[in-house]
Amino acid sequence: MRKPFIAGNWKMNVTDEEALQFVTQVTEKLPSSDKVEYALCAQAISLKGMKEKAVGTDLQIGAQNLHEEEKGAFTGEISAAALTSIGVKLAIIGHSERREMFNDTDERVNAKVKTALNHGITPILCVGELLEDRESGSADTVVKAQLEQALAGIESARAAEVVVAYEPVWAIGTGKSSTPEDAEAMCKTIREFLFDTYGPETANAIRIQYGGSVKPENIASYMAQDNIDGALVGGASIDVDSYLALIEETVR
Ligand SMILES: O=C(CO)COP(=O)(O)O
């Protein structure tokens, strides 16, 4: 059985002071991680402080990106080694906002996933189609191509450590979430791709999250689907009560 995994993606919406306050408030109330894993992915500036505040709890702290190179002249970027030096072992990779605005091509996403795995960082690998892909009937092809390129050269044992987040781009921050049935259909397609690529053991081990306008009110309908193992949540993860409710609804 795959353990559900709920990750908040705060994007560029939370200051350091707010981030630290959030962790203090939330850690008092988080349930045990026996049945559900949970994480918060914050701006780089807050990761160290959040890690310190989360000591002794099961709250995972993740980055929203990392650079594929080990080190060097990459002004403004974050290295995997810098993340692990403060104990961060989780990073979102290839989010659609980065693919669209920050040149995260499929090739770079592949390099970033490899770098993350080389450093023992769990990548939350984001894939998802644009509205025009869905309307033209090519959503499956687009998502499979993203997966194929992102996972190129990564062997089965290492691929098992990847978390895939299926986020249809048209559902992100729009309030227009995918129906649970449509989300399940794509997550099943993703699972089948993983099965064909890596065989049953790895395909069944990899967790697939759905993301796109997930809220406490609709998360249970996604979690009820066979191939959805959690959620990557933007807006609804920024409020303490809402974040806790997402986790509670997952294990209800
Ligand atoms: O992009 C997302 C998470 O990575 C989804 O954002 P929203 O939950 O705000 O739609």
mmCIF file of C-alpha atoms and ligand atoms in Angstrom:
data_model
loop_
_atom_site.group_PDB
_atom_site.id
_atom_site.type_symbol
_atom_site.label_atom_id
_atom_site.label_comp_id
_atom_site.label_asym_id
_atom_site.label_seq_id
_atom_site.Cartn_x
_atom_site.Cartn_y
_atom_site.Cartn_z
ATOM 1 C CA MET A 1 0.000 0.000 0.000
ATOM 2 C CA ARG A 2 1.189 3.470 -0.885
ATOM 3 C CA LYS A 3 1.063 5.957 1.965
ATOM 4 C CA PRO A 4 -0.844 9.138 1.007
ATOM 5 C CA PHE A 5 1.344 12.201 0.681
ATOM 6 C CA ILE A 6 -0.002 15.753 0.971
ATOM 7 C CA ALA A 7 2.419 18.513 0.009
ATOM 8 C CA GLY A 8 1.769 22.226 0.206
ATOM 9 C CA ASN A 9 3.365 24.388 -2.456
ATOM 10 C CA TRP A 10 3.450 27.900 -1.082
ATOM 11 C CA LYS A 11 4.980 29.341 -4.261
ATOM 12 C CA MET A 12 6.038 32.985 -3.636
ATOM 13 C CA ASN A 13 3.240 33.786 -1.215
ATOM 14 C CA VAL A 14 4.619 33.408 2.310
ATOM 15 C CA THR A 15 7.201 35.594 4.045
ATOM 16 C CA ASP A 16 9.821 34.107 6.333
ATOM 17 C CA GLU A 17 8.061 35.404 9.441
ATOM 18 C CA GLU A 18 4.753 33.916 8.293
ATOM 19 C CA ALA A 19 6.439 30.624 7.389
ATOM 20 C CA LEU A 20 8.000 30.205 10.832
ATOM 21 C CA GLN A 21 4.771 31.147 12.571
ATOM 22 C CA PHE A 22 2.873 28.645 10.420
ATOM 23 C CA VAL A 23 5.229 25.798 11.355
ATOM 24 C CA THR A 24 4.948 26.652 15.051
ATOM 25 C CA GLN A 25 1.156 26.634 14.865
ATOM 26 C CA VAL A 26 0.774 23.579 12.692
ATOM 27 C CA THR A 27 3.226 21.293 14.468
ATOM 28 C CA GLU A 28 1.130 21.457 17.645
ATOM 29 C CA LYS A 29 -1.816 19.957 15.804
ATOM 30 C CA LEU A 30 -0.468 17.629 13.139
ATOM 31 C CA PRO A 31 -1.638 14.012 13.352
ATOM 32 C CA SER A 32 0.798 11.105 13.460
ATOM 33 C CA SER A 33 2.371 10.289 10.114
ATOM 34 C CA ASP A 34 1.440 6.590 10.388
ATOM 35 C CA LYS A 35 -1.290 6.942 7.814
ATOM 36 C CA VAL A 36 -0.344 10.068 5.875
ATOM 37 C CA GLU A 37 2.840 11.943 5.058
ATOM 38 C CA TYR A 38 2.812 15.707 4.835
ATOM 39 C CA ALA A 39 5.154 18.436 3.645
ATOM 40 C CA LEU A 40 5.437 22.160 3.074
ATOM 41 C CA CYS A 41 7.467 23.490 0.151
ATOM 42 C CA ALA A 42 8.551 27.044 0.845
ATOM 43 C CA GLN A 43 10.783 29.770 -0.533
ATOM 44 C CA ALA A 44 14.459 28.922 -0.095
ATOM 45 C CA ILE A 45 15.036 31.668 2.439
ATOM 46 C CA SER A 46 12.693 29.984 4.934
ATOM 47 C CA LEU A 47 13.796 26.387 4.632
ATOM 48 C CA LYS A 48 16.458 26.399 7.336
ATOM 49 C CA GLY A 49 14.279 28.109 9.907
ATOM 50 C CA MET A 50 11.345 25.864 9.099
ATOM 51 C CA LYS A 51 13.521 22.760 9.433
ATOM 52 C CA GLU A 52 14.645 23.944 12.860
ATOM 53 C CA LYS A 53 11.078 24.594 13.986
ATOM 54 C CA ALA A 54 9.943 21.202 12.678
ATOM 55 C CA VAL A 55 12.569 19.196 14.571
ATOM 56 C CA GLY A 56 10.989 16.302 16.445
ATOM 57 C CA THR A 57 7.877 16.304 14.236
ATOM 58 C CA ASP A 58 7.080 14.404 11.046
ATOM 59 C CA LEU A 59 6.508 17.569 9.018
ATOM 60 C CA GLN A 60 8.702 17.449 5.920
ATOM 61 C CA ILE A 61 10.133 20.667 4.547
ATOM 62 C CA GLY A 62 10.780 20.892 0.821
ATOM 63 C CA ALA A 63 12.199 23.271 -1.755
ATOM 64 C CA GLN A 64 10.281 24.453 -4.812
ATOM 65 C CA ASN A 65 13.184 23.979 -7.195
ATOM 66 C CA LEU A 66 16.869 23.155 -7.378
ATOM 67 C CA HIS A 67 19.572 23.636 -9.986
ATOM 68 C CA GLU A 68 20.802 20.653 -11.953
ATOM 69 C CA GLU A 69 24.514 21.512 -11.694
ATOM 70 C CA GLU A 70 26.500 20.635 -8.599
ATOM 71 C CA LYS A 71 27.906 24.144 -8.092
ATOM 72 C CA GLY A 72 29.246 27.101 -9.991
ATOM 73 C CA ALA A 73 28.377 30.436 -11.535
ATOM 74 C CA PHE A 74 24.578 30.251 -11.394
ATOM 75 C CA THR A 75 23.604 33.456 -9.644
ATOM 76 C CA GLY A 76 20.353 33.183 -7.741
ATOM 77 C CA GLU A 77 20.033 29.415 -7.990
ATOM 78 C CA ILE A 78 19.932 26.746 -5.254
ATOM 79 C CA SER A 79 22.123 23.658 -5.264
ATOM 80 C CA ALA A 80 21.128 20.202 -4.072
ATOM 81 C CA ALA A 81 24.161 20.208 -1.752
ATOM 82 C CA ALA A 82 22.998 23.458 -0.131
ATOM 83 C CA LEU A 83 19.585 21.898 0.468
ATOM 84 C CA THR A 84 20.924 18.705 2.009
ATOM 85 C CA SER A 85 23.364 20.705 4.144
ATOM 86 C CA ILE A 86 20.328 22.039 6.041
ATOM 87 C CA GLY A 87 18.558 18.681 6.028
ATOM 88 C CA VAL A 88 16.093 19.340 3.182
ATOM 89 C CA LYS A 89 15.343 16.080 1.388
ATOM 90 C CA LEU A 90 12.392 17.036 -0.784
ATOM 91 C CA ALA A 91 12.053 19.312 -3.811
ATOM 92 C CA ILE A 92 9.356 20.110 -6.336
ATOM 93 C CA ILE A 93 10.798 19.782 -9.829
ATOM 94 C CA GLY A 94 9.373 20.908 -13.155
ATOM 95 C CA HIS A 95 6.340 22.766 -11.828
ATOM 96 C CA SER A 96 4.350 24.174 -14.747
ATOM 97 C CA GLU A 97 5.089 27.722 -13.588
ATOM 98 C CA ARG A 98 8.801 26.999 -13.873
ATOM 99 C CA ARG A 99 8.346 25.224 -17.208
ATOM 100 C CA GLU A 100 6.446 28.242 -18.517
ATOM 101 C CA MET A 101 8.419 31.130 -17.013
ATOM 102 C CA PHE A 102 11.870 29.881 -16.017
ATOM 103 C CA ASN A 103 13.031 27.697 -18.871
ATOM 104 C CA ASP A 104 12.545 24.366 -17.154
ATOM 105 C CA THR A 105 12.607 22.359 -20.366
ATOM 106 C CA ASP A 106 12.028 18.597 -20.325
ATOM 107 C CA GLU A 107 15.783 18.135 -20.646
ATOM 108 C CA ARG A 108 16.510 20.318 -17.632
ATOM 109 C CA VAL A 109 13.742 18.691 -15.632
ATOM 110 C CA ASN A 110 15.404 15.339 -16.352
ATOM 111 C CA ALA A 111 18.775 16.687 -15.198
ATOM 112 C CA LYS A 112 17.201 18.151 -12.061
ATOM 113 C CA VAL A 113 15.473 14.873 -11.162
ATOM 114 C CA LYS A 114 18.803 13.056 -11.539
ATOM 115 C CA THR A 115 20.638 15.629 -9.424
ATOM 116 C CA ALA A 116 17.981 15.409 -6.721
ATOM 117 C CA LEU A 117 18.184 11.598 -6.617
ATOM 118 C CA ASN A 118 21.994 11.709 -6.568
ATOM 119 C CA HIS A 119 21.749 13.777 -3.389
ATOM 120 C CA GLY A 120 19.045 11.701 -1.697
ATOM 121 C CA ILE A 121 16.425 14.376 -2.330
ATOM 122 C CA THR A 122 12.938 13.091 -3.195
ATOM 123 C CA PRO A 123 11.759 14.868 -6.324
ATOM 124 C CA ILE A 124 8.097 15.754 -6.674
ATOM 125 C CA LEU A 125 8.101 15.627 -10.458
ATOM 126 C CA CYS A 126 5.311 17.763 -11.927
ATOM 127 C CA VAL A 127 3.628 16.930 -15.207
ATOM 128 C CA GLY A 128 0.404 18.171 -16.742
ATOM 129 C CA GLU A 129 -1.236 19.310 -19.930
ATOM 130 C CA LEU A 130 -2.345 22.768 -21.079
ATOM 131 C CA LEU A 131 -6.018 23.491 -21.742
ATOM 132 C CA GLU A 132 -5.381 23.383 -25.489
ATOM 133 C CA ASP A 133 -3.870 19.901 -25.138
ATOM 134 C CA ARG A 134 -6.963 18.678 -23.321
ATOM 135 C CA GLU A 135 -9.315 20.290 -25.812
ATOM 136 C CA SER A 136 -7.455 18.801 -28.759
ATOM 137 C CA GLY A 137 -7.474 15.339 -27.178
ATOM 138 C CA SER A 138 -3.707 15.157 -26.791
ATOM 139 C CA ALA A 139 -3.483 15.371 -22.971
ATOM 140 C CA ASP A 140 -2.360 11.727 -22.555
ATOM 141 C CA THR A 141 0.323 12.054 -25.234
ATOM 142 C CA VAL A 142 1.657 15.282 -23.728
ATOM 143 C CA VAL A 143 1.843 13.918 -20.186
ATOM 144 C CA LYS A 144 3.444 10.643 -21.280
ATOM 145 C CA ALA A 145 6.057 12.565 -23.290
ATOM 146 C CA GLN A 146 6.838 14.740 -20.245
ATOM 147 C CA LEU A 147 7.264 11.634 -18.090
ATOM 148 C CA GLU A 148 9.365 9.813 -20.640
ATOM 149 C CA GLN A 149 11.759 12.753 -20.934
ATOM 150 C CA ALA A 150 11.849 13.565 -17.222
ATOM 151 C CA LEU A 151 12.678 9.962 -16.307
ATOM 152 C CA ALA A 152 15.066 9.219 -19.185
ATOM 153 C CA GLY A 153 18.139 7.349 -17.962
ATOM 154 C CA ILE A 154 16.759 6.775 -14.473
ATOM 155 C CA GLU A 155 16.717 3.112 -13.599
ATOM 156 C CA SER A 156 13.902 1.326 -11.827
ATOM 157 C CA ALA A 157 15.298 1.241 -8.271
ATOM 158 C CA ARG A 158 15.898 4.998 -8.272
ATOM 159 C CA ALA A 159 12.635 5.809 -10.008
ATOM 160 C CA ALA A 160 10.756 4.226 -7.096
ATOM 161 C CA GLU A 161 11.833 7.197 -4.976
ATOM 162 C CA VAL A 162 10.184 9.733 -7.287
ATOM 163 C CA VAL A 163 6.782 11.234 -6.477
ATOM 164 C CA VAL A 164 4.826 12.232 -9.577
ATOM 165 C CA ALA A 165 2.435 15.179 -9.341
ATOM 166 C CA TYR A 166 -0.174 15.359 -12.074
ATOM 167 C CA GLU A 167 -1.225 18.993 -12.320
ATOM 168 C CA PRO A 168 -3.357 19.952 -15.312
ATOM 169 C CA VAL A 169 -2.182 23.499 -15.981
ATOM 170 C CA TRP A 170 -5.725 24.793 -16.564
ATOM 171 C CA ALA A 171 -6.704 23.686 -13.035
ATOM 172 C CA ILE A 172 -3.898 25.494 -11.197
ATOM 173 C CA GLY A 173 -5.044 28.489 -9.194
ATOM 174 C CA THR A 174 -8.220 28.758 -11.239
ATOM 175 C CA GLY A 175 -10.737 27.158 -8.888
ATOM 176 C CA LYS A 176 -11.569 24.897 -11.874
ATOM 177 C CA SER A 177 -10.385 21.568 -10.528
ATOM 178 C CA SER A 178 -10.339 18.457 -12.682
ATOM 179 C CA THR A 179 -13.187 16.061 -11.949
ATOM 180 C CA PRO A 180 -11.972 13.189 -9.763
ATOM 181 C CA GLU A 181 -12.808 10.826 -12.647
ATOM 182 C CA ASP A 182 -10.717 12.764 -15.185
ATOM 183 C CA ALA A 183 -7.849 13.097 -12.702
ATOM 184 C CA GLU A 184 -8.007 9.348 -12.010
ATOM 185 C CA ALA A 185 -8.022 8.555 -15.724
ATOM 186 C CA MET A 186 -4.779 10.496 -16.201
ATOM 187 C CA CYS A 187 -3.181 9.097 -13.048
ATOM 188 C CA LYS A 188 -4.043 5.603 -14.325
ATOM 189 C CA THR A 189 -2.387 6.461 -17.643
ATOM 190 C CA ILE A 190 0.673 7.610 -15.682
ATOM 191 C CA ARG A 191 0.672 4.380 -13.648
ATOM 192 C CA GLU A 192 0.452 2.321 -16.853
ATOM 193 C CA PHE A 193 3.357 4.261 -18.337
ATOM 194 C CA LEU A 194 5.400 3.523 -15.185
ATOM 195 C CA PHE A 195 4.373 -0.134 -15.404
ATOM 196 C CA ASP A 196 5.518 -0.393 -19.017
ATOM 197 C CA THR A 197 8.771 1.423 -18.242
ATOM 198 C CA TYR A 198 9.722 -0.049 -14.883
ATOM 199 C CA GLY A 199 7.555 -3.093 -14.247
ATOM 200 C CA PRO A 200 4.952 -3.718 -11.552
ATOM 201 C CA GLU A 201 7.017 -3.332 -8.394
ATOM 202 C CA THR A 202 8.275 0.168 -9.141
ATOM 203 C CA ALA A 203 5.023 1.262 -10.800
ATOM 204 C CA ASN A 204 3.065 0.224 -7.723
ATOM 205 C CA ALA A 205 5.508 1.908 -5.346
ATOM 206 C CA ILE A 206 5.537 5.347 -6.990
ATOM 207 C CA ARG A 207 3.109 7.807 -5.477
ATOM 208 C CA ILE A 208 1.063 9.974 -7.795
ATOM 209 C CA GLN A 209 -0.392 13.207 -6.467
ATOM 210 C CA TYR A 210 -3.130 15.258 -8.076
ATOM 211 C CA GLY A 211 -2.763 19.038 -8.014
ATOM 212 C CA GLY A 212 -4.968 21.882 -9.207
ATOM 213 C CA SER A 213 -7.486 23.705 -7.010
ATOM 214 C CA VAL A 214 -7.458 21.010 -4.318
ATOM 215 C CA LYS A 215 -9.267 22.133 -1.164
ATOM 216 C CA PRO A 216 -10.407 20.502 2.090
ATOM 217 C CA GLU A 217 -13.885 20.225 0.532
ATOM 218 C CA ASN A 218 -12.798 18.203 -2.503
ATOM 219 C CA ILE A 219 -9.650 16.321 -1.422
ATOM 220 C CA ALA A 220 -11.564 13.216 -0.274
ATOM 221 C CA SER A 221 -13.039 12.783 -3.763
ATOM 222 C CA TYR A 222 -9.512 12.576 -5.214
ATOM 223 C CA MET A 223 -8.192 10.341 -2.463
ATOM 224 C CA ALA A 224 -11.035 7.894 -3.174
ATOM 225 C CA GLN A 225 -9.485 7.156 -6.597
ATOM 226 C CA ASP A 226 -7.310 4.053 -7.016
ATOM 227 C CA ASN A 227 -4.326 5.771 -8.622
ATOM 228 C CA ILE A 228 -4.282 9.048 -6.680
ATOM 229 C CA ASP A 229 -2.035 8.850 -3.643
ATOM 230 C CA GLY A 230 -2.075 12.406 -2.423
ATOM 231 C CA ALA A 231 -2.165 16.014 -3.470
ATOM 232 C CA LEU A 232 0.099 18.931 -4.293
ATOM 233 C CA VAL A 233 -1.780 21.932 -3.002
ATOM 234 C CA GLY A 234 -1.170 25.616 -3.645
ATOM 235 C CA GLY A 235 -3.664 28.162 -2.342
ATOM 236 C CA ALA A 236 -5.373 25.910 0.201
ATOM 237 C CA SER A 237 -2.077 25.076 1.929
ATOM 238 C CA ILE A 238 -1.346 28.654 2.996
ATOM 239 C CA ASP A 239 -3.843 28.788 5.852
ATOM 240 C CA VAL A 240 -3.110 26.701 8.967
ATOM 241 C CA ASP A 241 -6.664 25.416 9.456
ATOM 242 C CA SER A 242 -7.071 24.636 5.778
ATOM 243 C CA TYR A 243 -3.723 22.791 5.662
ATOM 244 C CA LEU A 244 -4.655 20.718 8.716
ATOM 245 C CA ALA A 245 -8.082 20.009 7.237
ATOM 246 C CA LEU A 246 -6.479 18.722 4.021
ATOM 247 C CA ILE A 247 -4.488 16.208 6.045
ATOM 248 C CA GLU A 248 -7.451 15.224 8.226
ATOM 249 C CA GLU A 249 -9.693 14.700 5.198
ATOM 250 C CA THR A 250 -7.063 12.448 3.639
ATOM 251 C CA VAL A 251 -7.145 9.911 6.448
ATOM 252 C CA ARG A 252 -10.819 10.203 7.376
HETATM 253 O O1 LIG B 1 0.211 24.536 -8.560
HETATM 254 C C1 LIG B 1 -0.336 23.970 -7.642
HETATM 255 C C2 LIG B 1 0.448 23.219 -6.653
HETATM 256 O O2 LIG B 1 1.732 23.001 -7.109
HETATM 257 C C3 LIG B 1 -1.795 24.037 -7.448
HETATM 258 O O3 LIG B 1 -2.140 25.301 -7.022
HETATM 259 P P1 LIG B 1 -3.623 25.566 -6.472
HETATM 260 O O4 LIG B 1 -3.892 24.494 -5.440
HETATM 261 O O5 LIG B 1 -3.590 26.941 -5.899
HETATM 262 O O6 LIG B 1 -4.537 25.416 -7.656
#
